[in-house]
XYZ file of N, CA, C and O in Angstrom:
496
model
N 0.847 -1.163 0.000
C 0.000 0.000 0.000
C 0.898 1.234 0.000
O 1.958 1.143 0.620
N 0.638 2.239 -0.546
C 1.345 3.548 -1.138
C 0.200 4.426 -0.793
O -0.958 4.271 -1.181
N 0.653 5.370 -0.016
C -0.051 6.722 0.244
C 0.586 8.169 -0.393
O 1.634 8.180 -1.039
N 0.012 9.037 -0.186
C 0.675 10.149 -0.702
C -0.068 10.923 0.676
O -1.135 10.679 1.239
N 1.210 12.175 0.999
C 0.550 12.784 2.057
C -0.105 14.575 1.664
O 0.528 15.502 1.158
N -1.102 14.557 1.983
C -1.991 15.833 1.560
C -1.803 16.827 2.457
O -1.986 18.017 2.202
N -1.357 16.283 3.760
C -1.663 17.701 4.779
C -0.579 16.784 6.185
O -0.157 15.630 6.108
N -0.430 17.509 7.046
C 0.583 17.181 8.174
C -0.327 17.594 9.216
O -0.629 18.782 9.327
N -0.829 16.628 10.061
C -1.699 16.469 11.523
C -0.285 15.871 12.426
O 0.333 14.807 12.389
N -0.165 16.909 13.086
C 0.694 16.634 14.595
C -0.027 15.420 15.111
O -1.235 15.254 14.939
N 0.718 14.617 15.718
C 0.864 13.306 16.212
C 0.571 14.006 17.578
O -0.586 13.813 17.950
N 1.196 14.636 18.271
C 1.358 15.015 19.676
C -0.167 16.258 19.752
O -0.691 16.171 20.862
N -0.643 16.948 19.141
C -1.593 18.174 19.146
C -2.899 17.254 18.542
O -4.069 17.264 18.925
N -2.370 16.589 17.636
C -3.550 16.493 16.628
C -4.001 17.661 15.797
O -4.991 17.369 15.126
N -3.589 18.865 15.640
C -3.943 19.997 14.548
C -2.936 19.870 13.457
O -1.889 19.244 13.290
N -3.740 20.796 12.709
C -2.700 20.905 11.205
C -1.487 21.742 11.570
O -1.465 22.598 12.455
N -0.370 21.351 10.693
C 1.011 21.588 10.716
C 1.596 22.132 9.425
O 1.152 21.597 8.409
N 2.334 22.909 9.288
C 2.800 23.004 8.002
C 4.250 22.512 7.775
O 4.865 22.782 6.744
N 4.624 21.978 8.509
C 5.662 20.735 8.634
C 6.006 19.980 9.659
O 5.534 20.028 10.795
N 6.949 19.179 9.196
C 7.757 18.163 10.259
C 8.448 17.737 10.043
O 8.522 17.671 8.816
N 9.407 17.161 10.631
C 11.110 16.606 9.911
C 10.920 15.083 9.736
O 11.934 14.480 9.385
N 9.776 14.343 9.924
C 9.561 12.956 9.600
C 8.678 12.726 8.264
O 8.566 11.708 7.580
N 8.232 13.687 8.152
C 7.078 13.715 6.495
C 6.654 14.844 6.260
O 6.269 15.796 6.938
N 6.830 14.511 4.712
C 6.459 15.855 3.959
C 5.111 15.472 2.847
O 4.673 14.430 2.360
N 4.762 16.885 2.768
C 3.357 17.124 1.948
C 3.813 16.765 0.830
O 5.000 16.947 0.561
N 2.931 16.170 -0.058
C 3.438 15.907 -1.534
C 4.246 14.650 -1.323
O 4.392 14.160 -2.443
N 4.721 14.048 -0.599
C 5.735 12.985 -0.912
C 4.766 12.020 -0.538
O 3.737 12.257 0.094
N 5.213 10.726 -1.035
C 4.742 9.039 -1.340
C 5.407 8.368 0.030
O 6.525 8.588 0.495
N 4.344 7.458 0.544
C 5.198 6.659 1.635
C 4.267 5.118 1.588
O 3.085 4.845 1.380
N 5.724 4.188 1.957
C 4.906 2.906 1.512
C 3.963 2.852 3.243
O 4.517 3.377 4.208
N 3.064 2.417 3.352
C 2.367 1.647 4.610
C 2.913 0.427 5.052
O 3.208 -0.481 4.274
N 3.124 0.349 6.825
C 3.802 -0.875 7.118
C 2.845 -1.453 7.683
O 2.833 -2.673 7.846
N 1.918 -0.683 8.058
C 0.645 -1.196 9.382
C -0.174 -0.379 9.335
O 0.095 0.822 9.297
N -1.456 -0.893 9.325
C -2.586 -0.175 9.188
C -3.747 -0.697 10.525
O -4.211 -1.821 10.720
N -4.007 0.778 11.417
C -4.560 0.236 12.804
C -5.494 1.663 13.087
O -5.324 2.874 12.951
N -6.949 0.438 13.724
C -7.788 0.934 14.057
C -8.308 1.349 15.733
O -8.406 0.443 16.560
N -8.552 2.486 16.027
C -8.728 2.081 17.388
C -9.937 3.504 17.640
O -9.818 4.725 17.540
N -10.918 2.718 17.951
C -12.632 3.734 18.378
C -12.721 4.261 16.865
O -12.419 3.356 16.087
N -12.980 5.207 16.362
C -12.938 5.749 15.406
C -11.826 6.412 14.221
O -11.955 6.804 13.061
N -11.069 6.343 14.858
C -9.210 6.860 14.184
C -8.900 5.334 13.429
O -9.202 4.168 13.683
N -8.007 6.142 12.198
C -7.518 4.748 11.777
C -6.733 5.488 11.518
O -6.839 6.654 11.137
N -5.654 4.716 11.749
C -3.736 5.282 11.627
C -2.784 4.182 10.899
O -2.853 2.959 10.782
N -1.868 5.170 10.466
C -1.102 4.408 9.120
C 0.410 4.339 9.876
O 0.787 5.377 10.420
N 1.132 3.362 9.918
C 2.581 3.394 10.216
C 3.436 3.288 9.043
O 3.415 2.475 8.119
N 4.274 4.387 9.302
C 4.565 4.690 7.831
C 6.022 4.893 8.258
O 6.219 5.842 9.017
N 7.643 3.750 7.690
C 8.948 4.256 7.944
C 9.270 5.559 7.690
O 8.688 6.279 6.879
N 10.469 5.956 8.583
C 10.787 7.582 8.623
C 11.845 7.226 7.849
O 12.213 8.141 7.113
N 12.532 6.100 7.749
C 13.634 6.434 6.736
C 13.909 5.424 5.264
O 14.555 4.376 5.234
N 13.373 5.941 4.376
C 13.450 4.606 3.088
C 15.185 4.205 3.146
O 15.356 2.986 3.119
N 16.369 4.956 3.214
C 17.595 4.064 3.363
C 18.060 4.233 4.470
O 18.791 5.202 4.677
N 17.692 3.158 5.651
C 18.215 2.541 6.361
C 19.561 1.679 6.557
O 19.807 0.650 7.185
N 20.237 2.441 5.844
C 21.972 1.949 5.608
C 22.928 2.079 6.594
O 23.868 1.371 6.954
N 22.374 3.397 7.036
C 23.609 3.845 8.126
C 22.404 4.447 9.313
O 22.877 5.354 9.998
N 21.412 4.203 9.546
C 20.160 4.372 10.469
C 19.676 3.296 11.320
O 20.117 2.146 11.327
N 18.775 3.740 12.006
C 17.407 2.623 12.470
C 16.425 3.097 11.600
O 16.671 4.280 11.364
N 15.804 2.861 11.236
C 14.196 3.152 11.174
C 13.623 3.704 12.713
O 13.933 3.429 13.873
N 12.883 4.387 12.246
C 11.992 4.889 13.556
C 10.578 5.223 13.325
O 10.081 6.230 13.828
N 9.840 4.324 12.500
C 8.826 4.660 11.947
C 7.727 4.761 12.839
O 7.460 4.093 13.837
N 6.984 5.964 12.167
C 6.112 6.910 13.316
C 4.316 6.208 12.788
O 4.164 5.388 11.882
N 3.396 6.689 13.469
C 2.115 6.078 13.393
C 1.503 7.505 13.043
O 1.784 8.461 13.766
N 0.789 7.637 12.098
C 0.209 9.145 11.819
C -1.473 8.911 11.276
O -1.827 7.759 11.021
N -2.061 9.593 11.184
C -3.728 9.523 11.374
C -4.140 9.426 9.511
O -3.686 10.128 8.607
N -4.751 8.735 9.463
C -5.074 8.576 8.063
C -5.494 9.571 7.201
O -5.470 9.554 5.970
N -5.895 10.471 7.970
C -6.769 11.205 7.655
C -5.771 12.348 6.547
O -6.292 12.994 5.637
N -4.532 12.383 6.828
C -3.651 13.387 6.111
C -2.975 12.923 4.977
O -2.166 13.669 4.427
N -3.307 11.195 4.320
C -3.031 10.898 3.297
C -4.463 10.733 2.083
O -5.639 10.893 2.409
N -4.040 10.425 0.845
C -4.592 9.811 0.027
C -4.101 8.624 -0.029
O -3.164 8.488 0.759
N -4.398 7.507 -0.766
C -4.391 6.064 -1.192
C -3.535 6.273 -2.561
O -4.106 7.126 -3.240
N -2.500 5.843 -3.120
C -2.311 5.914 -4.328
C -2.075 4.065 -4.849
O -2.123 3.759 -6.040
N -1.885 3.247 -3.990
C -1.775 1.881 -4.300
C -2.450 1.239 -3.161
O -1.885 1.266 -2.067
N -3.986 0.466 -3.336
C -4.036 -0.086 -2.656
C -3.834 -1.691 -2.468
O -4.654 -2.549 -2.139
N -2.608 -1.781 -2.756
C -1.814 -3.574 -2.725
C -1.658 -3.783 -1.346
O -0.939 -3.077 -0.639
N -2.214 -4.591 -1.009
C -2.141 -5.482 0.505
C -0.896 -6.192 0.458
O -0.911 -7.161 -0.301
N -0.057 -6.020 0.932
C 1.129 -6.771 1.338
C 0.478 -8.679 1.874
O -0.372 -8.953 2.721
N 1.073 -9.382 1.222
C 0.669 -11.044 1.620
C 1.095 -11.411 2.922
O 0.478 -12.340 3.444
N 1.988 -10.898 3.536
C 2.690 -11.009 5.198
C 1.872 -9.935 5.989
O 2.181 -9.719 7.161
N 0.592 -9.085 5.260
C -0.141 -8.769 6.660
C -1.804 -9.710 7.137
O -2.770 -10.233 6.581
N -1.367 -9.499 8.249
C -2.844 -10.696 8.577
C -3.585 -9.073 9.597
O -3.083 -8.034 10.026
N -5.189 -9.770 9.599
C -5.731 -8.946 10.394
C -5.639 -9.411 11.907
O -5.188 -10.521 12.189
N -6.014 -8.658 12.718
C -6.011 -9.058 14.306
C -7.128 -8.412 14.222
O -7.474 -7.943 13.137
N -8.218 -8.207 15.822
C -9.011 -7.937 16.289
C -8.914 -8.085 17.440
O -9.279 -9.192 17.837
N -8.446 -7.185 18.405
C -8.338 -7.127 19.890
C -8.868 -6.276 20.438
O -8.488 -5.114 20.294
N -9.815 -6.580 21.162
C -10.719 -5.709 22.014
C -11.500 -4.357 20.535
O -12.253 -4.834 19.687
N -11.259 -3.282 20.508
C -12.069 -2.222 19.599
C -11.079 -2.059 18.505
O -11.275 -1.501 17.425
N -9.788 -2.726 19.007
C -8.811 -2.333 17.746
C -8.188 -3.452 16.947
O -7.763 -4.520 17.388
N -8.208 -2.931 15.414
C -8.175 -3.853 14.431
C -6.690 -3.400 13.788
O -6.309 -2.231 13.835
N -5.973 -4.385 13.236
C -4.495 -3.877 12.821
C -4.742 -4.847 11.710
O -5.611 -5.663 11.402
N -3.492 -4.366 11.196
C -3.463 -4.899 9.424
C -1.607 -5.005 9.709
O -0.748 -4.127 9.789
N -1.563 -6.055 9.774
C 0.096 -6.158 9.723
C 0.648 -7.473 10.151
O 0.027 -8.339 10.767
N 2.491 -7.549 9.559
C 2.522 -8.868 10.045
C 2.360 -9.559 11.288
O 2.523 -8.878 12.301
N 1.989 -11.131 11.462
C 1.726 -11.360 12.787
C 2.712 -11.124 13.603
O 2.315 -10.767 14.712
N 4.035 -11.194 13.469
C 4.650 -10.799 14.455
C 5.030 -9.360 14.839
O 5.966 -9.165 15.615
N 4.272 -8.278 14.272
C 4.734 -7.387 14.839
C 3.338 -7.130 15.672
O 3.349 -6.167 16.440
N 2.081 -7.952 15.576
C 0.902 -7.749 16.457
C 0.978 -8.405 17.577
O -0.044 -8.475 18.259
N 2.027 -8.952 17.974
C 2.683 -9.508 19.341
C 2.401 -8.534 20.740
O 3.195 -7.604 20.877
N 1.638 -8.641 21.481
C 1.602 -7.631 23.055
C 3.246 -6.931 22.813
O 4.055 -7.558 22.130
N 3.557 -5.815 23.338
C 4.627 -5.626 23.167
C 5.626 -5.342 22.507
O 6.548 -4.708 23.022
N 5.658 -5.833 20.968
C 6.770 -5.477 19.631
C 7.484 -4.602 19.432
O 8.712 -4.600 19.350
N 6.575 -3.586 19.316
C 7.189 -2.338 19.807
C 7.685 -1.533 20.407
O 8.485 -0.669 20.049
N 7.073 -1.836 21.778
C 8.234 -1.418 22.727
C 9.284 -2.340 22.512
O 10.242 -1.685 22.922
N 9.814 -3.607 22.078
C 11.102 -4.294 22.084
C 11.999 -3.293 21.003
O 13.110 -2.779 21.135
N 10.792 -3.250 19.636
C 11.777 -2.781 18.732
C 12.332 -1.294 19.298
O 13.484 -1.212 19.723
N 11.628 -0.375 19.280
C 12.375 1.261 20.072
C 13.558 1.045 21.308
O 14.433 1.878 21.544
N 13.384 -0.310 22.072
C 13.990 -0.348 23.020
C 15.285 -1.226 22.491
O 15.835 -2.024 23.250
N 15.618 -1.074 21.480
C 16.642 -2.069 20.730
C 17.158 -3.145 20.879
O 18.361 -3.404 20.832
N 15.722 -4.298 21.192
C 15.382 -6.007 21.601
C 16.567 -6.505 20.129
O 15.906 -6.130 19.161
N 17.085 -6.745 19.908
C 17.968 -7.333 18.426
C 16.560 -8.593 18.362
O 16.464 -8.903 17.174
N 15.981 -9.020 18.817
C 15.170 -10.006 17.507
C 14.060 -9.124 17.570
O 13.560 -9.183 16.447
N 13.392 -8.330 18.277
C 12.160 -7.322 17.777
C 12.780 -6.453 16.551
O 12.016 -6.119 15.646
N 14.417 -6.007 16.493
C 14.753 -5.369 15.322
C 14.961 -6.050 14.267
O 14.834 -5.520 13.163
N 15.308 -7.310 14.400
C 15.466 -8.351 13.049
C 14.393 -8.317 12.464
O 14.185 -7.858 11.341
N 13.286 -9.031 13.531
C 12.135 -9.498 12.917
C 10.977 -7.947 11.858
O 9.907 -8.112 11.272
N 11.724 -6.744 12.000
C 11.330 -5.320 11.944
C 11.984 -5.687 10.909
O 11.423 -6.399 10.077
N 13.190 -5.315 10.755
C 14.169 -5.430 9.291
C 13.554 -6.281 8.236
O 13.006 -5.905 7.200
N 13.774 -7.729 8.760
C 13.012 -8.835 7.427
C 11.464 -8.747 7.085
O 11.013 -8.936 5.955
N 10.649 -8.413 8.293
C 9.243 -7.827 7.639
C 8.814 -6.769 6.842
O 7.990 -6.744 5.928
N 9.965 -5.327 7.667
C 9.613 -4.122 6.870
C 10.348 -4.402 4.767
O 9.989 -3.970 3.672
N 11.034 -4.980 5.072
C 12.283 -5.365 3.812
C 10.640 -6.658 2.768
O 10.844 -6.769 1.559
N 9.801 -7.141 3.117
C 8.659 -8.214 2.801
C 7.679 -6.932 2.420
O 7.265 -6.739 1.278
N 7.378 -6.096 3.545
C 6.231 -5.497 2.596
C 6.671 -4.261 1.771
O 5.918 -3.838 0.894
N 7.769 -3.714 2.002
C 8.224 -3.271 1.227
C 8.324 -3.303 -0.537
O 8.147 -2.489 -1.443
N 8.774 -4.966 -0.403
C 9.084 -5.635 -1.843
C 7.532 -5.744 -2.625
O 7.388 -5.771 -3.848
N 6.480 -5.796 -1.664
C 5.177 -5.739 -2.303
C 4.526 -4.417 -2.766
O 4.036 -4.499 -3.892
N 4.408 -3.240 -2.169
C 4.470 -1.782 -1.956
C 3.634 -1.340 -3.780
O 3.456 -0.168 -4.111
């Protein structure tokens, strides 16, 4: 899945922004995870396409500030349904926890980040 971003909604405010140093207006970003929770549906989208000499630190941002330009489902995402919230991503990153391993630099929460994000990527 490929979005394009139309507008910049602060993560931390929730209002419109006219920038940010993690995404820009006009630019294309592939989707890694797609998650629902009460009425919000939010897109996790990597902050850095070359991850060569980086981490990734990919941020979760509100749907609402992209368009759709590809909607290809990656084959390594499965749905979950836990409690009101619904995610679209691989099963192992819908693990209790994943995320905090991966930010907290778990080496197999970052592997298993690397070889998944590197899977839906290749589908994108």
């Amino acid at each position: 899945m490929i979005v394009r971003c139309l507008q910049i909604i602060s993560p931390t405010t929730g209002e419109a922004v006219t920038e940010h140093p993690s995404i820009r207006v006009g630019a294309e970003y592939p989707v890694l995870e797609v998650l629902t929770a009460g009425n919000r549906v939010l897109l996790r989208i990597p902050e850095l396409l070359d991850t060569a000499g980086h981490r990734d630190s990919p941020g979760v941002w509100d749907a609402a500030m992209f368009s759709i330009m590809s909607s290809r489902i990656p084959g390594c995402w499965v749905a979950e349904l836990r409690g009101s919230r619904l995610a679209l991503a691989p099963r192992e990153w819908q693990r209790p926890g994943f995320w905090d391993d991966y930010f907290d630099d778990v080496p197999a929460a970052v592997d298993e980040y690397v070889r998944l994000r590197a899977a839906v990527l290749a589908e994108a």
